Coordinates of C-alpha atoms in Angstrom, one line a residue:
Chain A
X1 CA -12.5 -14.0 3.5
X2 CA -13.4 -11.7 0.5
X3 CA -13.7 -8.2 1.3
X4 CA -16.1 -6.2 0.0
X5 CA -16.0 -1.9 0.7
X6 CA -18.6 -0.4 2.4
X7 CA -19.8 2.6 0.2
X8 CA -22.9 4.5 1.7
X9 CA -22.2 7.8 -0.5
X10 CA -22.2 8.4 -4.5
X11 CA -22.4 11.6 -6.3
X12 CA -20.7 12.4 -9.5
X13 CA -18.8 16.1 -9.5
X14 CA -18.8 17.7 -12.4
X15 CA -15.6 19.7 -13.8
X16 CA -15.9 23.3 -15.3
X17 CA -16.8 22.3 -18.2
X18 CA -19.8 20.3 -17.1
X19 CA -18.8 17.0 -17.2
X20 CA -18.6 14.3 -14.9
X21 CA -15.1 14.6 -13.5
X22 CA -15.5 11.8 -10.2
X23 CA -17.6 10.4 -7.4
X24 CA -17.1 11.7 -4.4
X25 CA -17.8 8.9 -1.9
X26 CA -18.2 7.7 1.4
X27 CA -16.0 4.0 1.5
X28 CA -15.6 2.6 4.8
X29 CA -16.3 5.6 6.8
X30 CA -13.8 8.0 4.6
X31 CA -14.9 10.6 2.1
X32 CA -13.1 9.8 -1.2
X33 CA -12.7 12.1 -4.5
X34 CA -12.7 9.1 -6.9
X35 CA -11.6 9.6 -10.4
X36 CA -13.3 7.9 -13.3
X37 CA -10.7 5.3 -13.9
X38 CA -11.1 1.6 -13.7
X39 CA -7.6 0.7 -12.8
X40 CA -8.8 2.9 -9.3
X41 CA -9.8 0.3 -6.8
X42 CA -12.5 2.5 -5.4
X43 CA -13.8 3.1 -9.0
X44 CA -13.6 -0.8 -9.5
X45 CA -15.8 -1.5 -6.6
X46 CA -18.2 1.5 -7.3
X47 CA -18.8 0.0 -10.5
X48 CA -19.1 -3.7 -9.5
X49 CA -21.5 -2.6 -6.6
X50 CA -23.6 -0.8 -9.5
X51 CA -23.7 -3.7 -11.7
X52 CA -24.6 -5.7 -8.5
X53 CA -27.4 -3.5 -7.9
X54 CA -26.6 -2.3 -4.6
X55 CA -25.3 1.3 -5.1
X56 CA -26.7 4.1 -7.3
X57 CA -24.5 7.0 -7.9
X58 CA -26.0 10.5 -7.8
X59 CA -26.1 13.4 -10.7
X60 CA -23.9 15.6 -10.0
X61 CA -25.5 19.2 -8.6
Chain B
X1 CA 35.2 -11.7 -10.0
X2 CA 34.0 -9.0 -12.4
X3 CA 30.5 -7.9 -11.6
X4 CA 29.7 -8.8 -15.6
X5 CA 31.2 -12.2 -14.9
X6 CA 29.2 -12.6 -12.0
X7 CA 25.9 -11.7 -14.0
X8 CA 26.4 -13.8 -17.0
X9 CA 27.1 -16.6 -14.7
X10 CA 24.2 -16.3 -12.9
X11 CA 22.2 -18.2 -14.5
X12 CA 24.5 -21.6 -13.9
X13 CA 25.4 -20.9 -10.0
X14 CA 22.6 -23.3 -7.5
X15 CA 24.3 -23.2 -4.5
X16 CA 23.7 -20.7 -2.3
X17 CA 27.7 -19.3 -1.8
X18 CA 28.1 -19.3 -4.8
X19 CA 24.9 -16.9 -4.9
X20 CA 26.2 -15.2 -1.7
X21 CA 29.0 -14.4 -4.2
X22 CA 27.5 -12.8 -6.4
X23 CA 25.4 -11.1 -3.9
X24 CA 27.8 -9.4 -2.8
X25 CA 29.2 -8.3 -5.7
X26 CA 26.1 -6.5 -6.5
X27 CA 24.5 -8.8 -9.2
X28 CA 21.5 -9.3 -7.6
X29 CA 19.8 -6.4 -6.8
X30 CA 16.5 -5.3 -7.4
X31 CA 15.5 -9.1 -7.1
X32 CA 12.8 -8.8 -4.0
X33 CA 9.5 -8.0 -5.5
X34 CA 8.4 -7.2 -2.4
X35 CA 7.7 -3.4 -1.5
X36 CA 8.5 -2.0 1.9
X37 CA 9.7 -5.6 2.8
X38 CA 11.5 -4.3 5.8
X39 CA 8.8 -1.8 6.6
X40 CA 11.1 1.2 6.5
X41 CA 8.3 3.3 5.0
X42 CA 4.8 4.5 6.8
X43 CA 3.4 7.4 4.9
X44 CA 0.2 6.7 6.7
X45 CA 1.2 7.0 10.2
X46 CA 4.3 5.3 12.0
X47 CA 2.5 2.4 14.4
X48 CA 4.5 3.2 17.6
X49 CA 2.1 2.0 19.6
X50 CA -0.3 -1.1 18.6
X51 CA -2.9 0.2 16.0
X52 CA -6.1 -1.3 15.5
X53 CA -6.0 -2.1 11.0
X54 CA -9.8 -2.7 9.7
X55 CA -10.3 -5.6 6.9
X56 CA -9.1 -4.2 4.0
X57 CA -7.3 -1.4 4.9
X58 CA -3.4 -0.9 4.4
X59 CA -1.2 0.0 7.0
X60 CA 2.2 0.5 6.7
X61 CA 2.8 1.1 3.0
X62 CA 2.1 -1.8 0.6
X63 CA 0.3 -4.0 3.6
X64 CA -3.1 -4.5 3.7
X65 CA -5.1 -6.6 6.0
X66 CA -6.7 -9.4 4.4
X67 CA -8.4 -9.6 7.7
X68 CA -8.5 -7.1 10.7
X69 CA -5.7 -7.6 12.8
X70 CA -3.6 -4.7 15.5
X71 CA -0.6 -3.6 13.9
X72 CA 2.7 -2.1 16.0
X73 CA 5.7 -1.3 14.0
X74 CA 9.0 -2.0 16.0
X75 CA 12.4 0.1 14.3
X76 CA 16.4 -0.5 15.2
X77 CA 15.8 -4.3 15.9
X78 CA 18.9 -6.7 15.4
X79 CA 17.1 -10.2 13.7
X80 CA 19.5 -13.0 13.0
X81 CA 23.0 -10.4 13.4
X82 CA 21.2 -7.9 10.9
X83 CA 19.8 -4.7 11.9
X84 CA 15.9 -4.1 10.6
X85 CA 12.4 -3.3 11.7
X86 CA 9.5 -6.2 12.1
X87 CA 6.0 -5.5 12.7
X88 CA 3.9 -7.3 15.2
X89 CA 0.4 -8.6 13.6
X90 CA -1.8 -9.2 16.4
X91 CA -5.2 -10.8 17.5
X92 CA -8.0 -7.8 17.8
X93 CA -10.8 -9.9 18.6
X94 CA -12.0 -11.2 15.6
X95 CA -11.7 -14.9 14.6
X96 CA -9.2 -15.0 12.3
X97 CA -6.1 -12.4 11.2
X98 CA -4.6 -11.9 7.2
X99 CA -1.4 -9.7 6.8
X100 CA -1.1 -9.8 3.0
X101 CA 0.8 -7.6 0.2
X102 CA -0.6 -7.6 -3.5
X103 CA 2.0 -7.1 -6.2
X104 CA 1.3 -5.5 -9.4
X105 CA 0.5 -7.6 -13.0
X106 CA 3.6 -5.2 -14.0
X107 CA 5.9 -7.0 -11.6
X108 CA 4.3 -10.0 -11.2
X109 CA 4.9 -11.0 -15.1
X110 CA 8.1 -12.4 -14.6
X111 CA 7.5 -14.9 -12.5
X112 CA 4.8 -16.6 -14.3
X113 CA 5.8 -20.5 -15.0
X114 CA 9.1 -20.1 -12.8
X115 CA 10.3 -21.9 -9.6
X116 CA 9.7 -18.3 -6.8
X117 CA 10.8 -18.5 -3.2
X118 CA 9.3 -16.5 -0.6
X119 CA 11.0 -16.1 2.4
X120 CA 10.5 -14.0 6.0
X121 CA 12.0 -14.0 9.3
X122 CA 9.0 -14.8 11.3
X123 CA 8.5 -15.2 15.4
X124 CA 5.0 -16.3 16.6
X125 CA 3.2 -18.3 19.5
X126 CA 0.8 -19.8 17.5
X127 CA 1.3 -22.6 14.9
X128 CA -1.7 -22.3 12.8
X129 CA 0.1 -19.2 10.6
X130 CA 1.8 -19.7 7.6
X131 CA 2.6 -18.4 4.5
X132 CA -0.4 -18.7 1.4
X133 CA -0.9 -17.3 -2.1
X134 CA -3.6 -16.4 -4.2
X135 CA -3.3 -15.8 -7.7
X136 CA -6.8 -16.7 -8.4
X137 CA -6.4 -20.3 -7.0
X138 CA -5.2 -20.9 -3.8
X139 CA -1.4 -22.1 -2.8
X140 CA -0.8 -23.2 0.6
X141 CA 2.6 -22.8 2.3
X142 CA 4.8 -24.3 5.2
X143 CA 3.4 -23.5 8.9
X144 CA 5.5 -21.4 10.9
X145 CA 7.9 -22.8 14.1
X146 CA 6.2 -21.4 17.0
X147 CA 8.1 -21.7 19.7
X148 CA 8.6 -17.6 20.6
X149 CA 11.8 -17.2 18.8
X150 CA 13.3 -15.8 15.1
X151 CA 13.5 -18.3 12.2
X152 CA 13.3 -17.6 8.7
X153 CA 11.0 -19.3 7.2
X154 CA 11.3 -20.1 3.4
X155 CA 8.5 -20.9 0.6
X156 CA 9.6 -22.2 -2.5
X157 CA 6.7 -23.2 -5.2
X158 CA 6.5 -23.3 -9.3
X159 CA 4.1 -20.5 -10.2
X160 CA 1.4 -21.3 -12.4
X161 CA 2.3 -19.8 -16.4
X162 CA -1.0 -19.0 -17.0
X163 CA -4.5 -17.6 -15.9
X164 CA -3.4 -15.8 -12.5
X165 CA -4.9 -12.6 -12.4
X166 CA -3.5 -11.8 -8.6
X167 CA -0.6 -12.0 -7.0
X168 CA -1.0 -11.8 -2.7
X169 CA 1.3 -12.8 -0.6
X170 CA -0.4 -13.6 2.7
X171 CA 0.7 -14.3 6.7
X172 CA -2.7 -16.2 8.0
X173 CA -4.2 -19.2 8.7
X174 CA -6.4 -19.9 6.4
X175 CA -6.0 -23.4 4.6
X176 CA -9.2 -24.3 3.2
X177 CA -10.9 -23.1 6.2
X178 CA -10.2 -20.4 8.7
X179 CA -9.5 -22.0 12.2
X180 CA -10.0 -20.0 15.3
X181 CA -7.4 -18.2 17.0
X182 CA -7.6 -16.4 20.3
X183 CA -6.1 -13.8 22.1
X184 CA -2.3 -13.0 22.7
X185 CA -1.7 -14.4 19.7
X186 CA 0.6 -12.6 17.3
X187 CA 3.0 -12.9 14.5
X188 CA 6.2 -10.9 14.2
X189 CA 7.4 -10.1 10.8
X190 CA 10.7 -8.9 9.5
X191 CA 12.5 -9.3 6.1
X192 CA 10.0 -10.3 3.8
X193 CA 11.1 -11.2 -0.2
X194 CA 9.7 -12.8 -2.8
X195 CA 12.3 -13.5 -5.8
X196 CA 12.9 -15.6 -9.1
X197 CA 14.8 -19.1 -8.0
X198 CA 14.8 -22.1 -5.8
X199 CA 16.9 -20.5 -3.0
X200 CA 16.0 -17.9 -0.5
X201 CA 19.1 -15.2 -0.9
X202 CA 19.9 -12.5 2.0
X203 CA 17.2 -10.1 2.0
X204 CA 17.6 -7.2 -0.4
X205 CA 18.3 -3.6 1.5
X206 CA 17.5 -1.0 -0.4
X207 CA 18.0 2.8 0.5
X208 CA 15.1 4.4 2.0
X209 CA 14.7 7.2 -0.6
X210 CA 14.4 4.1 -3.3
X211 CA 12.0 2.0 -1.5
X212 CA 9.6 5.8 -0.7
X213 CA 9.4 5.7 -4.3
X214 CA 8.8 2.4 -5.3
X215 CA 5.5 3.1 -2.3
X216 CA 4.1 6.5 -3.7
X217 CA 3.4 4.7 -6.9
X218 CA 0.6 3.1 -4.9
X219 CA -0.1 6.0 -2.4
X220 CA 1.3 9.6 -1.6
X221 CA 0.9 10.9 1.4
X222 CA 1.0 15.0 0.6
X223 CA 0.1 16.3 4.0
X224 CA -0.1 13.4 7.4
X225 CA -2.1 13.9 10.4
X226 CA -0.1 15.4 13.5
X227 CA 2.5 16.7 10.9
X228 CA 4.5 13.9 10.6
X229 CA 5.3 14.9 7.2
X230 CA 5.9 19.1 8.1
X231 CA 3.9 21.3 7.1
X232 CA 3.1 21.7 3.7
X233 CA 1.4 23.7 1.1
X234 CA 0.3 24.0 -2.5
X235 CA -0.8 27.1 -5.2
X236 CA -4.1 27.2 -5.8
X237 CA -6.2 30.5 -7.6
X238 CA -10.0 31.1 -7.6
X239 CA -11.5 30.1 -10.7
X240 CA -14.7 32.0 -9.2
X241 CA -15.7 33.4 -6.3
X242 CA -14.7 31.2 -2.8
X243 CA -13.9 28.1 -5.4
X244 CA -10.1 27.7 -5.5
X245 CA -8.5 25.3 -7.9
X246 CA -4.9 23.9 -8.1
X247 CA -2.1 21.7 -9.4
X248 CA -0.4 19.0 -7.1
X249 CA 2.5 17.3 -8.8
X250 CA 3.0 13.1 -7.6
X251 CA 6.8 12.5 -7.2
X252 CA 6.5 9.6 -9.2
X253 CA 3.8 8.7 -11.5
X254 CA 1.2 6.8 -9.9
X255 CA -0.1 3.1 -10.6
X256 CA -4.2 4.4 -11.4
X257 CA -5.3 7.9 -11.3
X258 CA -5.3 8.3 -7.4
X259 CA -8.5 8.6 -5.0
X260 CA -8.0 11.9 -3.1
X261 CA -8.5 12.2 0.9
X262 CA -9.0 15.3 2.6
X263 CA -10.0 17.2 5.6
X264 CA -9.0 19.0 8.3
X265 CA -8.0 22.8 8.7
X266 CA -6.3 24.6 6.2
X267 CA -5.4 28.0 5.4
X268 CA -5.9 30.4 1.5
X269 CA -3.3 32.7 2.1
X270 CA -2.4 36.4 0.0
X271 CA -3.3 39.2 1.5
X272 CA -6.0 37.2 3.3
X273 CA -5.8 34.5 5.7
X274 CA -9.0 32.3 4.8
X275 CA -9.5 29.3 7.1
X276 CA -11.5 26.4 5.6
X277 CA -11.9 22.4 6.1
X278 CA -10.0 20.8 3.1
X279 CA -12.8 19.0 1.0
X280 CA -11.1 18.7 -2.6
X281 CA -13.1 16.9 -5.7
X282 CA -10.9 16.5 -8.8
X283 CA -11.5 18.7 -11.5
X284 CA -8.9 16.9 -13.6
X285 CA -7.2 13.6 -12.7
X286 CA -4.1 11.9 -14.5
X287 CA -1.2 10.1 -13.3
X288 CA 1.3 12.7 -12.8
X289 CA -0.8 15.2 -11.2
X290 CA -4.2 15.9 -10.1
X291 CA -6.0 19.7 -10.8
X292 CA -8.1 19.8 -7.5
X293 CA -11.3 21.9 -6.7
X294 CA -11.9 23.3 -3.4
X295 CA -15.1 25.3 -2.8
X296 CA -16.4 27.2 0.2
X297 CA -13.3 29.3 0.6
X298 CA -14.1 32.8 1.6
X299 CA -13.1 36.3 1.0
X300 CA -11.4 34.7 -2.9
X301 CA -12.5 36.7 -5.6
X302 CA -12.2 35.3 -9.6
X303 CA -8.5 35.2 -10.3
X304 CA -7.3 35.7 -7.3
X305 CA -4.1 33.9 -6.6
X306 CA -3.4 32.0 -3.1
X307 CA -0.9 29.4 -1.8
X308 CA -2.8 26.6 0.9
X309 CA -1.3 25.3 3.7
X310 CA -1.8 23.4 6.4
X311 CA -1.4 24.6 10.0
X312 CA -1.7 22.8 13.3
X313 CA -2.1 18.5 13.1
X314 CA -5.1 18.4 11.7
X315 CA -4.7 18.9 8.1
X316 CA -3.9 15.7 5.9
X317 CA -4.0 15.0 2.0
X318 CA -3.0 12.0 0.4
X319 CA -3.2 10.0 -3.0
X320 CA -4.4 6.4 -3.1
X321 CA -3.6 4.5 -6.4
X322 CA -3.3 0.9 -4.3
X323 CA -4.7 -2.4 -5.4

């Protein structure tokens, strides 16, 4: 059966700097610090569930 | 027989002694593609008793459950006159159970367009499992003997040469369809290997420092529940006030840049002893290392310089670069 992660939280963090350094998620019941690379599986999945439509991802604060 | 002999021969031996042969004199190693075939290694926790493992999830390192299944990890055993661990996959209630390991495009290149055996020593009760791979398309292997007892059970199948974009190795029962199973029904698993050839060799032992390695390039466990890994620490200093940031250093570099997990009680230590929940966000992340950002740390002043440890089982930190 395919599995597909269960992501309830996305918020970018931002570095010192100001930019958008991860997500910090919420993927199957676990808080996550994501980086922003697409060979991550969580990053993969965050970004296949936003071009699916189903996830937003925050601003960062 | 000179261990050079044995490797340029290689290539012309097909029976199995005379692989045995060179087996033994070394010229095989590093065949099994397999991580953690023998399940030595369990950064995660160590499965003494039977642990329930979500779909998806991994569980001891490198295995991941295709579908939910209870997990219990069994050490010292003697399989066959060879001293190992198995695990024993078992029904948790849900229809159907996957037990699966995905190995990386970097290892899997070799294999493309060649004649792979995959081989396990398997015991089970129920005759629907078998072997399976997916690599985009699916491969469907032998059923397993399930009569209650050890076999090894062998796999040997032409890889496709091109268009696979996976390669997972999977204990299940799916063949098209998922028939039911029920409960009591388990598979134990021992000795799994996946190598280039038509003949299933003696599994590969490697030493347990080697195959801890070859397993925190997918996932590092820095700090483990219940302190199974002691208790450790790392040097941190506040970039501003109650925000700490600091360096942690993977022992070998890691597949992706790593997802970080965190949480439970930790400790900023100089001349203060702040307590705090670990929460870290990456303010850098590579390969090699991570720069992490903790906030909410009180009594740290700009500059301030700390080292942060864990104390008591509840602290844990770890580094997930799986697939």
């Amino acid at each position: 059966m395919e599995y597909n992660m269960n992501i309830t939280v996305a918020q970018y963090r931002a570095d010192i700097d100001g930019n958008n350094s991860s997500v910090k998620a919420t993927i199957d019941g676990q808080e996550l610090s994501v980086p922003l690379d697409p060979a991550n599986r969580h990053y993969a999945e965050i970004l296949k569930q936003v071009e699916a439509g189903t996830l937003t991802i925050a601003d960062a604060e | 027989m000179t261990k050079a002999r044995d490797l340029a021969d290689l290539g012309n031996k097909t029976s199995l002694d005379e692989i045995n042969d060179a087996y033994d004199a070394g010229a095989l190693s590093n065949r099994n593609l397999i991580i953690n075939g023998n399940f030595a290694v369990t950064q995660r926790a160590d499965y003494s008793s039977s642990t329930s493992v979500a779909s998806g999830a991994y569980s001891v390192d490198r295995w991941k459950a295709n579908d939910p299944f209870n997990l219990q990890r069994f050490t010292g055993q003697v399989i066959d006159g060879i001293r190992t661990n198995y695990v024993k996959v078992s029904y948790n209630g849900t229809q159907t159970m996957g037990f699966m390991q995905l190995i990386e495009d970097k290892n899997y290149e070799v294999l493309r367009g060649q004649t792979i055996t995959i081989s396990a020593y398997v015991r089970t009760n129920q005759p629907l499992f078998g072997f399976r791979l997916y690599d985009g398309g699916q491969n469907y292997g032998p059923r397993f003997v399930a009569d209650g007892n050890w076999h090894r059970a062998t796999w040997t199948l032409t890889w496709s040469p091109s268009s696979p974009s996976y390669f997972q190795m999977m204990f299940d029962t799916y063949q098209g369809s998922f028939p039911t199973i029920g409960s009591g029904d388990y598979m134990d698993i021992a000795m799994v290997q996946v190598e280039l050839g038509k003949v299933a060799t003696p599994f590969e032992h490697r030493s347990y420092g080697e195959e801890l390695a070859k397993c925190q390039r997918y996932y590092y466990a820095f700090q483990v529940l219940n302190g199974l890994t002691g208790q450790n620490s790392f040097l941190a200093a506040a970039y501003s006030a109650n925000t700490l940031y600091g360096v942690i250093d993977y022992p070998v570099q890691m597949r992706s840049n790593p997802s970080v997990l965190s949480g439970g009680t930790w400790h900023a230590r100089n001349g203060n002893n702040n307590s705090f929940t670990l929460n870290l966000d990456f303010q850098k992340s590579g390969r090699n290392n991570g720069t992490v950002a903790q906030g909410s740390v009180g009594s740290s002043s700009t500059s301030d310089a700390f080292w942060v440890e864990s104390q008591g089982s509840t602290g844990y930190l770890a580094f997930d670069a799986e697939l």
